[in-house]
Backbone atoms as SQL, in Angstrom:
CREATE TABLE atoms (id INTEGER PRIMARY KEY, chain TEXT, resi INTEGER, resn TEXT, atom TEXT, x REAL, y REAL, z REAL);
INSERT INTO atoms VALUES
  (1, 'A', 1, 'MET', 'N', 0.842, -1.185, 0.000),
  (2, 'A', 1, 'MET', 'CA', 0.000, 0.000, 0.000),
  (3, 'A', 1, 'MET', 'C', 0.880, 1.239, 0.000),
  (4, 'A', 2, 'ARG', 'N', 0.572, 2.147, -0.861),
  (5, 'A', 2, 'ARG', 'CA', 1.350, 3.372, -0.966),
  (6, 'A', 2, 'ARG', 'C', 0.987, 4.309, 0.166),
  (7, 'A', 3, 'THR', 'N', 1.966, 4.962, 0.738),
  (8, 'A', 3, 'THR', 'CA', 1.723, 5.911, 1.814),
  (9, 'A', 3, 'THR', 'C', 1.856, 7.332, 1.282),
  (10, 'A', 4, 'ALA', 'N', 1.269, 8.260, 2.011),
  (11, 'A', 4, 'ALA', 'CA', 1.331, 9.672, 1.618),
  (12, 'A', 4, 'ALA', 'C', 2.749, 10.202, 1.822),
  (13, 'A', 5, 'GLU', 'N', 3.101, 11.182, 1.011),
  (14, 'A', 5, 'GLU', 'CA', 4.435, 11.766, 1.089),
  (15, 'A', 5, 'GLU', 'C', 4.309, 13.276, 1.248),
  (16, 'A', 6, 'GLY', 'N', 5.360, 13.905, 1.749),
  (17, 'A', 6, 'GLY', 'CA', 5.398, 15.352, 1.840),
  (18, 'A', 6, 'GLY', 'C', 5.141, 15.860, 3.247),
  (19, 'A', 7, 'ALA', 'N', 5.032, 17.193, 3.352),
  (20, 'A', 7, 'ALA', 'CA', 4.921, 17.859, 4.644),
  (21, 'A', 7, 'ALA', 'C', 3.659, 17.471, 5.407),
  (22, 'A', 8, 'GLU', 'N', 2.614, 17.208, 4.705),
  (23, 'A', 8, 'GLU', 'CA', 1.334, 16.883, 5.358),
  (24, 'A', 8, 'GLU', 'C', 1.043, 15.386, 5.352),
  (25, 'A', 9, 'SER', 'N', 2.097, 14.567, 5.222),
  (26, 'A', 9, 'SER', 'CA', 1.876, 13.128, 5.088),
  (27, 'A', 9, 'SER', 'C', 1.191, 12.510, 6.303),
  (28, 'A', 10, 'ALA', 'N', 1.537, 12.944, 7.504),
  (29, 'A', 10, 'ALA', 'CA', 0.900, 12.385, 8.711),
  (30, 'A', 10, 'ALA', 'C', -0.597, 12.682, 8.707),
  (31, 'A', 11, 'GLN', 'N', -0.956, 13.897, 8.320),
  (32, 'A', 11, 'GLN', 'CA', -2.371, 14.277, 8.267),
  (33, 'A', 11, 'GLN', 'C', -3.093, 13.497, 7.163),
  (34, 'A', 12, 'ALA', 'N', -2.428, 13.322, 6.023),
  (35, 'A', 12, 'ALA', 'CA', -3.027, 12.555, 4.930),
  (36, 'A', 12, 'ALA', 'C', -3.215, 11.104, 5.336),
  (37, 'A', 13, 'GLU', 'N', -2.220, 10.510, 5.992),
  (38, 'A', 13, 'GLU', 'CA', -2.334, 9.127, 6.458),
  (39, 'A', 13, 'GLU', 'C', -3.490, 8.982, 7.437),
  (40, 'A', 14, 'SER', 'N', -3.655, 9.948, 8.306),
  (41, 'A', 14, 'SER', 'CA', -4.755, 9.925, 9.275),
  (42, 'A', 14, 'SER', 'C', -6.102, 9.990, 8.555),
  (43, 'A', 15, 'ALA', 'N', -6.208, 10.833, 7.544),
  (44, 'A', 15, 'ALA', 'CA', -7.454, 10.962, 6.783),
  (45, 'A', 15, 'ALA', 'C', -7.753, 9.668, 6.029),
  (46, 'A', 16, 'ILE', 'N', -6.739, 9.061, 5.448),
  (47, 'A', 16, 'ILE', 'CA', -6.921, 7.796, 4.732),
  (48, 'A', 16, 'ILE', 'C', -7.381, 6.713, 5.692),
  (49, 'A', 17, 'GLN', 'N', -6.771, 6.666, 6.871),
  (50, 'A', 17, 'GLN', 'CA', -7.154, 5.669, 7.877),
  (51, 'A', 17, 'GLN', 'C', -8.609, 5.877, 8.311),
  (52, 'A', 18, 'MET', 'N', -9.010, 7.122, 8.555),
  (53, 'A', 18, 'MET', 'CA', -10.377, 7.408, 8.975),
  (54, 'A', 18, 'MET', 'C', -11.361, 7.050, 7.859),
  (55, 'A', 19, 'PHE', 'N', -11.036, 7.399, 6.617),
  (56, 'A', 19, 'PHE', 'CA', -11.894, 7.057, 5.483),
  (57, 'A', 19, 'PHE', 'C', -12.053, 5.548, 5.358),
  (58, 'A', 20, 'SER', 'N', -10.947, 4.817, 5.494),
  (59, 'A', 20, 'SER', 'CA', -10.984, 3.357, 5.390),
  (60, 'A', 20, 'SER', 'C', -11.871, 2.750, 6.469),
  (61, 'A', 21, 'GLU', 'N', -11.775, 3.247, 7.695),
  (62, 'A', 21, 'GLU', 'CA', -12.597, 2.739, 8.791),
  (63, 'A', 21, 'GLU', 'C', -14.081, 3.006, 8.529),
  (64, 'A', 22, 'LYS', 'N', -14.397, 4.196, 8.052),
  (65, 'A', 22, 'LYS', 'CA', -15.804, 4.530, 7.767),
  (66, 'A', 22, 'LYS', 'C', -16.333, 3.693, 6.610),
  (67, 'A', 23, 'LEU', 'N', -15.511, 3.490, 5.594),
  (68, 'A', 23, 'LEU', 'CA', -15.917, 2.661, 4.466),
  (69, 'A', 23, 'LEU', 'C', -16.197, 1.232, 4.927),
  (70, 'A', 24, 'PHE', 'N', -15.348, 0.721, 5.813),
  (71, 'A', 24, 'PHE', 'CA', -15.539, -0.623, 6.367),
  (72, 'A', 24, 'PHE', 'C', -16.866, -0.713, 7.116),
  (73, 'A', 25, 'GLU', 'N', -17.275, 0.349, 7.789),
  (74, 'A', 25, 'GLU', 'CA', -18.531, 0.354, 8.541),
  (75, 'A', 25, 'GLU', 'C', -19.759, 0.338, 7.629),
  (76, 'A', 26, 'VAL', 'N', -19.721, 1.086, 6.522),
  (77, 'A', 26, 'VAL', 'CA', -20.915, 1.207, 5.682),
  (78, 'A', 26, 'VAL', 'C', -20.971, 0.202, 4.533),
  (79, 'A', 27, 'ALA', 'N', -19.862, -0.398, 4.167),
  (80, 'A', 27, 'ALA', 'CA', -19.842, -1.326, 3.025),
  (81, 'A', 27, 'ALA', 'C', -20.874, -2.442, 3.143),
  (82, 'A', 28, 'PRO', 'N', -21.075, -3.061, 4.310),
  (83, 'A', 28, 'PRO', 'CA', -22.075, -4.145, 4.389),
  (84, 'A', 28, 'PRO', 'C', -23.512, -3.672, 4.162),
  (85, 'A', 29, 'LEU', 'N', -23.742, -2.374, 4.191),
  (86, 'A', 29, 'LEU', 'CA', -25.092, -1.849, 4.037),
  (87, 'A', 29, 'LEU', 'C', -25.505, -1.696, 2.576),
  (88, 'A', 30, 'PHE', 'N', -24.563, -1.824, 1.659),
  (89, 'A', 30, 'PHE', 'CA', -24.852, -1.673, 0.243),
  (90, 'A', 30, 'PHE', 'C', -24.990, -3.032, -0.420),
  (91, 'A', 31, 'LYS', 'N', -25.909, -3.122, -1.376),
  (92, 'A', 31, 'LYS', 'CA', -26.167, -4.384, -2.043),
  (93, 'A', 31, 'LYS', 'C', -26.408, -4.114, -3.521),
  (94, 'A', 32, 'ASN', 'N', -25.884, -4.955, -4.383),
  (95, 'A', 32, 'ASN', 'CA', -26.101, -4.829, -5.816),
  (96, 'A', 32, 'ASN', 'C', -27.595, -4.949, -6.120),
  (97, 'A', 33, 'PHE', 'N', -28.130, -4.064, -6.944),
  (98, 'A', 33, 'PHE', 'CA', -29.562, -4.051, -7.237),
  (99, 'A', 33, 'PHE', 'C', -30.048, -5.367, -7.847),
  (100, 'A', 34, 'GLY', 'N', -29.164, -6.094, -8.516),
  (101, 'A', 34, 'GLY', 'CA', -29.547, -7.375, -9.104),
  (102, 'A', 34, 'GLY', 'C', -30.067, -8.373, -8.082),
  (103, 'A', 35, 'PHE', 'N', -29.778, -8.141, -6.808),
  (104, 'A', 35, 'PHE', 'CA', -30.218, -9.047, -5.752),
  (105, 'A', 35, 'PHE', 'C', -31.408, -8.497, -4.967),
  (106, 'A', 36, 'HIS', 'N', -32.090, -7.469, -5.478),
  (107, 'A', 36, 'HIS', 'CA', -33.178, -6.842, -4.717),
  (108, 'A', 36, 'HIS', 'C', -34.320, -7.793, -4.401),
  (109, 'A', 37, 'GLU', 'N', -34.544, -8.799, -5.253),
  (110, 'A', 37, 'GLU', 'CA', -35.658, -9.726, -5.024),
  (111, 'A', 37, 'GLU', 'C', -35.471, -10.541, -3.750),
  (112, 'A', 38, 'GLU', 'N', -34.269, -10.637, -3.266),
  (113, 'A', 38, 'GLU', 'CA', -34.025, -11.416, -2.057),
  (114, 'A', 38, 'GLU', 'C', -34.552, -10.719, -0.807),
  (115, 'A', 39, 'THR', 'N', -34.701, -9.422, -0.852),
  (116, 'A', 39, 'THR', 'CA', -35.168, -8.622, 0.285),
  (117, 'A', 39, 'THR', 'C', -34.612, -9.127, 1.615),
  (118, 'A', 40, 'GLU', 'N', -33.324, -9.408, 1.611),
  (119, 'A', 40, 'GLU', 'CA', -32.697, -9.922, 2.819),
  (120, 'A', 40, 'GLU', 'C', -32.538, -8.833, 3.867),
  (121, 'A', 41, 'TRP', 'N', -32.415, -9.258, 5.069),
  (122, 'A', 41, 'TRP', 'CA', -32.063, -8.383, 6.175),
  (123, 'A', 41, 'TRP', 'C', -30.611, -8.654, 6.510),
  (124, 'A', 42, 'ARG', 'N', -29.907, -7.625, 6.858),
  (125, 'A', 42, 'ARG', 'CA', -28.523, -7.787, 7.270),
  (126, 'A', 42, 'ARG', 'C', -28.377, -7.242, 8.682),
  (127, 'A', 43, 'ILE', 'N', -27.733, -8.026, 9.500),
  (128, 'A', 43, 'ILE', 'CA', -27.410, -7.578, 10.850),
  (129, 'A', 43, 'ILE', 'C', -25.901, -7.404, 10.869),
  (130, 'A', 44, 'VAL', 'N', -25.458, -6.183, 11.107),
  (131, 'A', 44, 'VAL', 'CA', -24.037, -5.883, 11.074),
  (132, 'A', 44, 'VAL', 'C', -23.576, -5.627, 12.503),
  (133, 'A', 45, 'ALA', 'N', -22.630, -6.414, 12.964),
  (134, 'A', 45, 'ALA', 'CA', -22.078, -6.264, 14.317),
  (135, 'A', 45, 'ALA', 'C', -20.623, -5.845, 14.181),
  (136, 'A', 46, 'TYR', 'N', -20.318, -4.612, 14.541),
  (137, 'A', 46, 'TYR', 'CA', -18.961, -4.112, 14.362),
  (138, 'A', 46, 'TYR', 'C', -18.008, -4.595, 15.459),
  (139, 'A', 47, 'ARG', 'N', -18.481, -4.631, 16.666),
  (140, 'A', 47, 'ARG', 'CA', -17.661, -5.116, 17.778),
  (141, 'A', 47, 'ARG', 'C', -18.536, -6.007, 18.657),
  (142, 'A', 48, 'PRO', 'N', -18.831, -7.206, 18.176),
  (143, 'A', 48, 'PRO', 'CA', -19.757, -8.066, 18.908),
  (144, 'A', 48, 'PRO', 'C', -19.183, -8.528, 20.245),
  (145, 'A', 49, 'SER', 'N', -20.063, -8.613, 21.237),
  (146, 'A', 49, 'SER', 'CA', -19.627, -9.121, 22.537),
  (147, 'A', 49, 'SER', 'C', -19.739, -10.646, 22.575),
  (148, 'A', 50, 'GLU', 'N', -20.494, -11.209, 21.627),
  (149, 'A', 50, 'GLU', 'CA', -20.645, -12.658, 21.563),
  (150, 'A', 50, 'GLU', 'C', -19.360, -13.303, 21.056),
  (151, 'A', 51, 'GLU', 'N', -19.210, -14.587, 21.365),
  (152, 'A', 51, 'GLU', 'CA', -18.033, -15.323, 20.897),
  (153, 'A', 51, 'GLU', 'C', -18.074, -15.450, 19.379),
  (154, 'A', 52, 'GLN', 'N', -16.989, -15.090, 18.741),
  (155, 'A', 52, 'GLN', 'CA', -16.910, -15.195, 17.290),
  (156, 'A', 52, 'GLN', 'C', -16.581, -16.635, 16.906),
  (157, 'A', 53, 'LYS', 'N', -17.319, -17.155, 15.926),
  (158, 'A', 53, 'LYS', 'CA', -17.090, -18.501, 15.422),
  (159, 'A', 53, 'LYS', 'C', -16.679, -18.396, 13.960),
  (160, 'A', 54, 'PHE', 'N', -16.276, -19.521, 13.375),
  (161, 'A', 54, 'PHE', 'CA', -15.835, -19.523, 11.986),
  (162, 'A', 54, 'PHE', 'C', -16.422, -20.722, 11.262),
  (163, 'A', 55, 'ARG', 'N', -16.766, -20.511, 9.984),
  (164, 'A', 55, 'ARG', 'CA', -17.199, -21.613, 9.119),
  (165, 'A', 55, 'ARG', 'C', -16.381, -21.528, 7.832),
  (166, 'A', 56, 'THR', 'N', -16.348, -22.627, 7.110),
  (167, 'A', 56, 'THR', 'CA', -15.542, -22.634, 5.893),
  (168, 'A', 56, 'THR', 'C', -16.273, -21.929, 4.765),
  (169, 'A', 57, 'GLY', 'N', -15.523, -21.198, 3.988),
  (170, 'A', 57, 'GLY', 'CA', -16.030, -20.548, 2.788),
  (171, 'A', 57, 'GLY', 'C', -15.390, -21.210, 1.584),
  (172, 'A', 58, 'PRO', 'N', -15.613, -20.651, 0.395),
  (173, 'A', 58, 'PRO', 'CA', -15.059, -21.271, -0.805),
  (174, 'A', 58, 'PRO', 'C', -13.526, -21.321, -0.807),
  (175, 'A', 59, 'SER', 'N', -12.886, -20.314, -0.206),
  (176, 'A', 59, 'SER', 'CA', -11.422, -20.318, -0.184),
  (177, 'A', 59, 'SER', 'C', -10.869, -19.609, 1.054),
  (178, 'A', 60, 'TYR', 'N', -11.700, -19.414, 2.070),
  (179, 'A', 60, 'TYR', 'CA', -11.259, -18.739, 3.290),
  (180, 'A', 60, 'TYR', 'C', -12.252, -19.033, 4.413),
  (181, 'A', 61, 'LEU', 'N', -11.894, -18.673, 5.625),
  (182, 'A', 61, 'LEU', 'CA', -12.794, -18.842, 6.762),
  (183, 'A', 61, 'LEU', 'C', -13.700, -17.619, 6.883),
  (184, 'A', 62, 'ILE', 'N', -14.964, -17.850, 7.228),
  (185, 'A', 62, 'ILE', 'CA', -15.931, -16.775, 7.361),
  (186, 'A', 62, 'ILE', 'C', -16.280, -16.611, 8.837),
  (187, 'A', 63, 'PRO', 'N', -15.967, -15.460, 9.426),
  (188, 'A', 63, 'PRO', 'CA', -16.315, -15.253, 10.830),
  (189, 'A', 63, 'PRO', 'C', -17.811, -14.975, 10.976),
  (190, 'A', 64, 'TYR', 'N', -18.398, -15.434, 12.077),
  (191, 'A', 64, 'TYR', 'CA', -19.804, -15.156, 12.346),
  (192, 'A', 64, 'TYR', 'C', -20.065, -15.246, 13.841),
  (193, 'A', 65, 'ILE', 'N', -21.190, -14.706, 14.264),
  (194, 'A', 65, 'ILE', 'CA', -21.651, -14.853, 15.636),
  (195, 'A', 65, 'ILE', 'C', -23.062, -15.423, 15.586),
  (196, 'A', 66, 'GLU', 'N', -23.430, -16.172, 16.602),
  (197, 'A', 66, 'GLU', 'CA', -24.775, -16.734, 16.658),
  (198, 'A', 66, 'GLU', 'C', -25.712, -15.725, 17.309),
  (199, 'A', 67, 'ILE', 'N', -26.871, -15.539, 16.693),
  (200, 'A', 67, 'ILE', 'CA', -27.893, -14.646, 17.223),
  (201, 'A', 67, 'ILE', 'C', -29.166, -15.466, 17.365),
  (202, 'A', 68, 'PRO', 'N', -29.645, -15.692, 18.581),
  (203, 'A', 68, 'PRO', 'CA', -30.795, -16.587, 18.798),
  (204, 'A', 68, 'PRO', 'C', -32.150, -15.944, 18.504),
  (205, 'A', 69, 'PHE', 'N', -32.279, -15.168, 17.422),
  (206, 'A', 69, 'PHE', 'CA', -33.552, -14.490, 17.165),
  (207, 'A', 69, 'PHE', 'C', -34.649, -15.434, 16.708),
  (208, 'A', 70, 'ILE', 'N', -34.314, -16.556, 16.115),
  (209, 'A', 70, 'ILE', 'CA', -35.349, -17.491, 15.665),
  (210, 'A', 70, 'ILE', 'C', -36.096, -18.050, 16.871),
  (211, 'A', 71, 'LYS', 'N', -35.369, -18.440, 17.913),
  (212, 'A', 71, 'LYS', 'CA', -36.021, -18.934, 19.125),
  (213, 'A', 71, 'LYS', 'C', -36.857, -17.838, 19.767),
  (214, 'A', 72, 'ALA', 'N', -36.347, -16.619, 19.810),
  (215, 'A', 72, 'ALA', 'CA', -37.058, -15.515, 20.449),
  (216, 'A', 72, 'ALA', 'C', -38.344, -15.172, 19.713),
  (217, 'A', 73, 'CYS', 'N', -38.395, -15.393, 18.408),
  (218, 'A', 73, 'CYS', 'CA', -39.572, -15.065, 17.604),
  (219, 'A', 73, 'CYS', 'C', -40.495, -16.261, 17.413),
  (220, 'A', 74, 'GLY', 'N', -40.205, -17.365, 18.054),
  (221, 'A', 74, 'GLY', 'CA', -41.045, -18.549, 17.932),
  (222, 'A', 74, 'GLY', 'C', -41.043, -19.144, 16.537),
  (223, 'A', 75, 'GLY', 'N', -39.969, -18.962, 15.793),
  (224, 'A', 75, 'GLY', 'CA', -39.880, -19.542, 14.461),
  (225, 'A', 75, 'GLY', 'C', -40.595, -18.741, 13.390),
  (226, 'A', 76, 'GLU', 'N', -41.150, -17.610, 13.720),
  (227, 'A', 76, 'GLU', 'CA', -41.890, -16.805, 12.746),
  (228, 'A', 76, 'GLU', 'C', -41.031, -15.741, 12.071),
  (229, 'A', 77, 'ALA', 'N', -39.758, -15.671, 12.419),
  (230, 'A', 77, 'ALA', 'CA', -38.883, -14.641, 11.862),
  (231, 'A', 77, 'ALA', 'C', -38.572, -14.876, 10.393),
  (232, 'A', 78, 'ILE', 'N', -38.604, -16.113, 9.950),
  (233, 'A', 78, 'ILE', 'CA', -38.262, -16.436, 8.564),
  (234, 'A', 78, 'ILE', 'C', -39.514, -16.935, 7.858),
  (235, 'A', 79, 'ARG', 'N', -39.878, -16.259, 6.772),
  (236, 'A', 79, 'ARG', 'CA', -41.037, -16.678, 5.987),
  (237, 'A', 79, 'ARG', 'C', -40.632, -17.385, 4.714),
  (238, 'A', 80, 'GLU', 'N', -39.482, -16.984, 4.160),
  (239, 'A', 80, 'GLU', 'CA', -39.059, -17.542, 2.885),
  (240, 'A', 80, 'GLU', 'C', -37.547, -17.484, 2.785),
  (241, 'A', 81, 'ILE', 'N', -36.988, -18.485, 2.110),
  (242, 'A', 81, 'ILE', 'CA', -35.557, -18.506, 1.814),
  (243, 'A', 81, 'ILE', 'C', -35.410, -18.537, 0.305),
  (244, 'A', 82, 'VAL', 'N', -34.614, -17.603, -0.217),
  (245, 'A', 82, 'VAL', 'CA', -34.347, -17.546, -1.648),
  (246, 'A', 82, 'VAL', 'C', -32.964, -18.146, -1.888),
  (247, 'A', 83, 'ILE', 'N', -32.916, -19.175, -2.714),
  (248, 'A', 83, 'ILE', 'CA', -31.648, -19.813, -3.062),
  (249, 'A', 83, 'ILE', 'C', -30.977, -18.949, -4.118),
  (250, 'A', 84, 'GLY', 'N', -29.847, -18.383, -3.772),
  (251, 'A', 84, 'GLY', 'CA', -29.122, -17.521, -4.694),
  (252, 'A', 84, 'GLY', 'C', -28.409, -18.325, -5.765),
  (253, 'A', 85, 'PRO', 'N', -27.753, -17.614, -6.681),
  (254, 'A', 85, 'PRO', 'CA', -27.041, -18.279, -7.766),
  (255, 'A', 85, 'PRO', 'C', -25.967, -19.207, -7.212),
  (256, 'A', 86, 'ASN', 'N', -25.968, -20.427, -7.653),
  (257, 'A', 86, 'ASN', 'CA', -24.930, -21.388, -7.291),
  (258, 'A', 86, 'ASN', 'C', -24.974, -22.535, -8.290),
  (259, 'A', 87, 'PRO', 'N', -23.951, -23.361, -8.330),
  (260, 'A', 87, 'PRO', 'CA', -23.880, -24.385, -9.373),
  (261, 'A', 87, 'PRO', 'C', -24.942, -25.484, -9.269),
  (262, 'A', 88, 'ASP', 'N', -25.565, -25.663, -8.102),
  (263, 'A', 88, 'ASP', 'CA', -26.553, -26.736, -7.972),
  (264, 'A', 88, 'ASP', 'C', -27.687, -26.279, -7.055),
  (265, 'A', 89, 'GLN', 'N', -28.574, -25.466, -7.594),
  (266, 'A', 89, 'GLN', 'CA', -29.660, -24.905, -6.792),
  (267, 'A', 89, 'GLN', 'C', -30.571, -25.988, -6.223),
  (268, 'A', 90, 'ARG', 'N', -30.852, -27.028, -6.975),
  (269, 'A', 90, 'ARG', 'CA', -31.758, -28.078, -6.489),
  (270, 'A', 90, 'ARG', 'C', -31.177, -28.818, -5.289),
  (271, 'A', 91, 'ARG', 'N', -29.901, -29.127, -5.340),
  (272, 'A', 91, 'ARG', 'CA', -29.256, -29.777, -4.198),
  (273, 'A', 91, 'ARG', 'C', -29.259, -28.844, -2.988),
  (274, 'A', 92, 'CYS', 'N', -29.008, -27.590, -3.232),
  (275, 'A', 92, 'CYS', 'CA', -29.032, -26.596, -2.170),
  (276, 'A', 92, 'CYS', 'C', -30.429, -26.529, -1.540),
  (277, 'A', 93, 'ALA', 'N', -31.461, -26.493, -2.378),
  (278, 'A', 93, 'ALA', 'CA', -32.841, -26.440, -1.882),
  (279, 'A', 93, 'ALA', 'C', -33.171, -27.677, -1.056),
  (280, 'A', 94, 'ALA', 'N', -32.737, -28.846, -1.501),
  (281, 'A', 94, 'ALA', 'CA', -33.013, -30.084, -0.766),
  (282, 'A', 94, 'ALA', 'C', -32.353, -30.058, 0.610),
  (283, 'A', 95, 'SER', 'N', -31.132, -29.556, 0.680),
  (284, 'A', 95, 'SER', 'CA', -30.446, -29.513, 1.974),
  (285, 'A', 95, 'SER', 'C', -31.104, -28.496, 2.904),
  (286, 'A', 96, 'ILE', 'N', -31.545, -27.373, 2.359),
  (287, 'A', 96, 'ILE', 'CA', -32.227, -26.369, 3.180),
  (288, 'A', 96, 'ILE', 'C', -33.564, -26.907, 3.668),
  (289, 'A', 97, 'GLU', 'N', -34.270, -27.621, 2.812),
  (290, 'A', 97, 'GLU', 'CA', -35.545, -28.219, 3.218),
  (291, 'A', 97, 'GLU', 'C', -35.343, -29.184, 4.385),
  (292, 'A', 98, 'ARG', 'N', -34.308, -30.004, 4.324),
  (293, 'A', 98, 'ARG', 'CA', -34.021, -30.935, 5.431),
  (294, 'A', 98, 'ARG', 'C', -33.685, -30.178, 6.707),
  (295, 'A', 99, 'LEU', 'N', -32.914, -29.098, 6.576),
  (296, 'A', 99, 'LEU', 'CA', -32.571, -28.296, 7.745),
  (297, 'A', 99, 'LEU', 'C', -33.829, -27.694, 8.364),
  (298, 'A', 100, 'LEU', 'N', -34.687, -27.112, 7.533),
  (299, 'A', 100, 'LEU', 'CA', -35.910, -26.487, 8.043),
  (300, 'A', 100, 'LEU', 'C', -36.798, -27.498, 8.762),
  (301, 'A', 101, 'ILE', 'N', -36.950, -28.668, 8.197),
  (302, 'A', 101, 'ILE', 'CA', -37.770, -29.706, 8.827),
  (303, 'A', 101, 'ILE', 'C', -37.157, -30.132, 10.160),
  (304, 'A', 102, 'SER', 'N', -35.830, -30.269, 10.201),
  (305, 'A', 102, 'SER', 'CA', -35.168, -30.684, 11.443),
  (306, 'A', 102, 'SER', 'C', -35.324, -29.646, 12.551),
  (307, 'A', 103, 'ARG', 'N', -35.512, -28.383, 12.161),
  (308, 'A', 103, 'ARG', 'CA', -35.672, -27.303, 13.141),
  (309, 'A', 103, 'ARG', 'C', -37.136, -26.918, 13.340),
  (310, 'A', 104, 'LYS', 'N', -38.037, -27.761, 12.833),
  (311, 'A', 104, 'LYS', 'CA', -39.483, -27.520, 12.928),
  (312, 'A', 104, 'LYS', 'C', -39.880, -26.186, 12.289),
  (313, 'A', 105, 'LEU', 'N', -39.278, -25.914, 11.139),
  (314, 'A', 105, 'LEU', 'CA', -39.568, -24.706, 10.371),
  (315, 'A', 105, 'LEU', 'C', -40.078, -25.071, 8.981),
  (316, 'A', 106, 'GLY', 'N', -40.838, -26.164, 8.893),
  (317, 'A', 106, 'GLY', 'CA', -41.355, -26.637, 7.618),
  (318, 'A', 106, 'GLY', 'C', -42.289, -25.659, 6.930),
  (319, 'A', 107, 'HIS', 'N', -42.806, -24.662, 7.658),
  (320, 'A', 107, 'HIS', 'CA', -43.707, -23.666, 7.077),
  (321, 'A', 107, 'HIS', 'C', -42.962, -22.626, 6.232),
  (322, 'A', 108, 'VAL', 'N', -41.639, -22.586, 6.319),
  (323, 'A', 108, 'VAL', 'CA', -40.847, -21.593, 5.595),
  (324, 'A', 108, 'VAL', 'C', -40.781, -21.973, 4.121),
  (325, 'A', 109, 'GLY', 'N', -41.098, -21.021, 3.241),
  (326, 'A', 109, 'GLY', 'CA', -41.046, -21.269, 1.799),
  (327, 'A', 109, 'GLY', 'C', -39.628, -21.235, 1.267),
  (328, 'A', 110, 'ILE', 'N', -39.411, -21.967, 0.194),
  (329, 'A', 110, 'ILE', 'CA', -38.105, -21.989, -0.477),
  (330, 'A', 110, 'ILE', 'C', -38.347, -21.720, -1.954),
  (331, 'A', 111, 'ARG', 'N', -37.577, -20.789, -2.525),
  (332, 'A', 111, 'ARG', 'CA', -37.671, -20.564, -3.966),
  (333, 'A', 111, 'ARG', 'C', -36.291, -20.260, -4.522),
  (334, 'A', 112, 'MET', 'N', -36.163, -20.450, -5.826),
  (335, 'A', 112, 'MET', 'CA', -34.889, -20.245, -6.512),
  (336, 'A', 112, 'MET', 'C', -34.800, -18.816, -7.041),
  (337, 'A', 113, 'SER', 'N', -33.644, -18.212, -6.920),
  (338, 'A', 113, 'SER', 'CA', -33.390, -16.901, -7.507),
  (339, 'A', 113, 'SER', 'C', -33.328, -17.048, -9.023),
  (340, 'A', 114, 'SER', 'N', -33.745, -16.028, -9.729),
  (341, 'A', 114, 'SER', 'CA', -33.670, -16.054, -11.182),
  (342, 'A', 114, 'SER', 'C', -32.327, -15.535, -11.696),
  (343, 'A', 115, 'ILE', 'N', -31.462, -15.107, -10.816),
  (344, 'A', 115, 'ILE', 'CA', -30.150, -14.602, -11.217),
  (345, 'A', 115, 'ILE', 'C', -29.296, -15.791, -11.643),
  (346, 'A', 116, 'PRO', 'N', -28.716, -15.755, -12.833),
  (347, 'A', 116, 'PRO', 'CA', -27.920, -16.897, -13.301),
  (348, 'A', 116, 'PRO', 'C', -26.610, -17.021, -12.541),
  (349, 'A', 117, 'PHE', 'N', -26.161, -18.255, -12.398),
  (350, 'A', 117, 'PHE', 'CA', -24.882, -18.537, -11.740),
  (351, 'A', 117, 'PHE', 'C', -23.743, -18.289, -12.722),
  (352, 'A', 118, 'SER', 'N', -22.686, -17.658, -12.221),
  (353, 'A', 118, 'SER', 'CA', -21.498, -17.448, -13.032),
  (354, 'A', 118, 'SER', 'C', -20.290, -17.795, -12.183),
  (355, 'A', 119, 'ALA', 'N', -19.466, -18.689, -12.648),
  (356, 'A', 119, 'ALA', 'CA', -18.310, -19.145, -11.876),
  (357, 'A', 119, 'ALA', 'C', -17.049, -18.346, -12.160),
  (358, 'A', 120, 'TRP', 'N', -17.121, -17.248, -12.776),
  (359, 'A', 120, 'TRP', 'CA', -15.919, -16.474, -13.049),
  (360, 'A', 120, 'TRP', 'C', -15.735, -15.498, -11.966);
């Protein structure tokens, strides 16, 4: 990463650092319009007090925290799950259906996104 140079370099570095921190805070709030049909909710925790856990991603670990809102809402918090673009939507739907049934959430609808999958 290139650093600022010159008489005001310390001030420029400070401004860049502040901008980067603010960008990190708001970036999760933006979503590509192509995904508007998902009408997802995002919960952003900047400094969670809960224990951070990790799950595997396609090529890295994904940090997450558990939020027990489904239990608190009596299972009514989720009405529908939209399967996003992926190489095997039907297999994904079958696994989600099994998960929902195992958690007594069989009333939750499942549908496929119309956005095409692209592996590039």
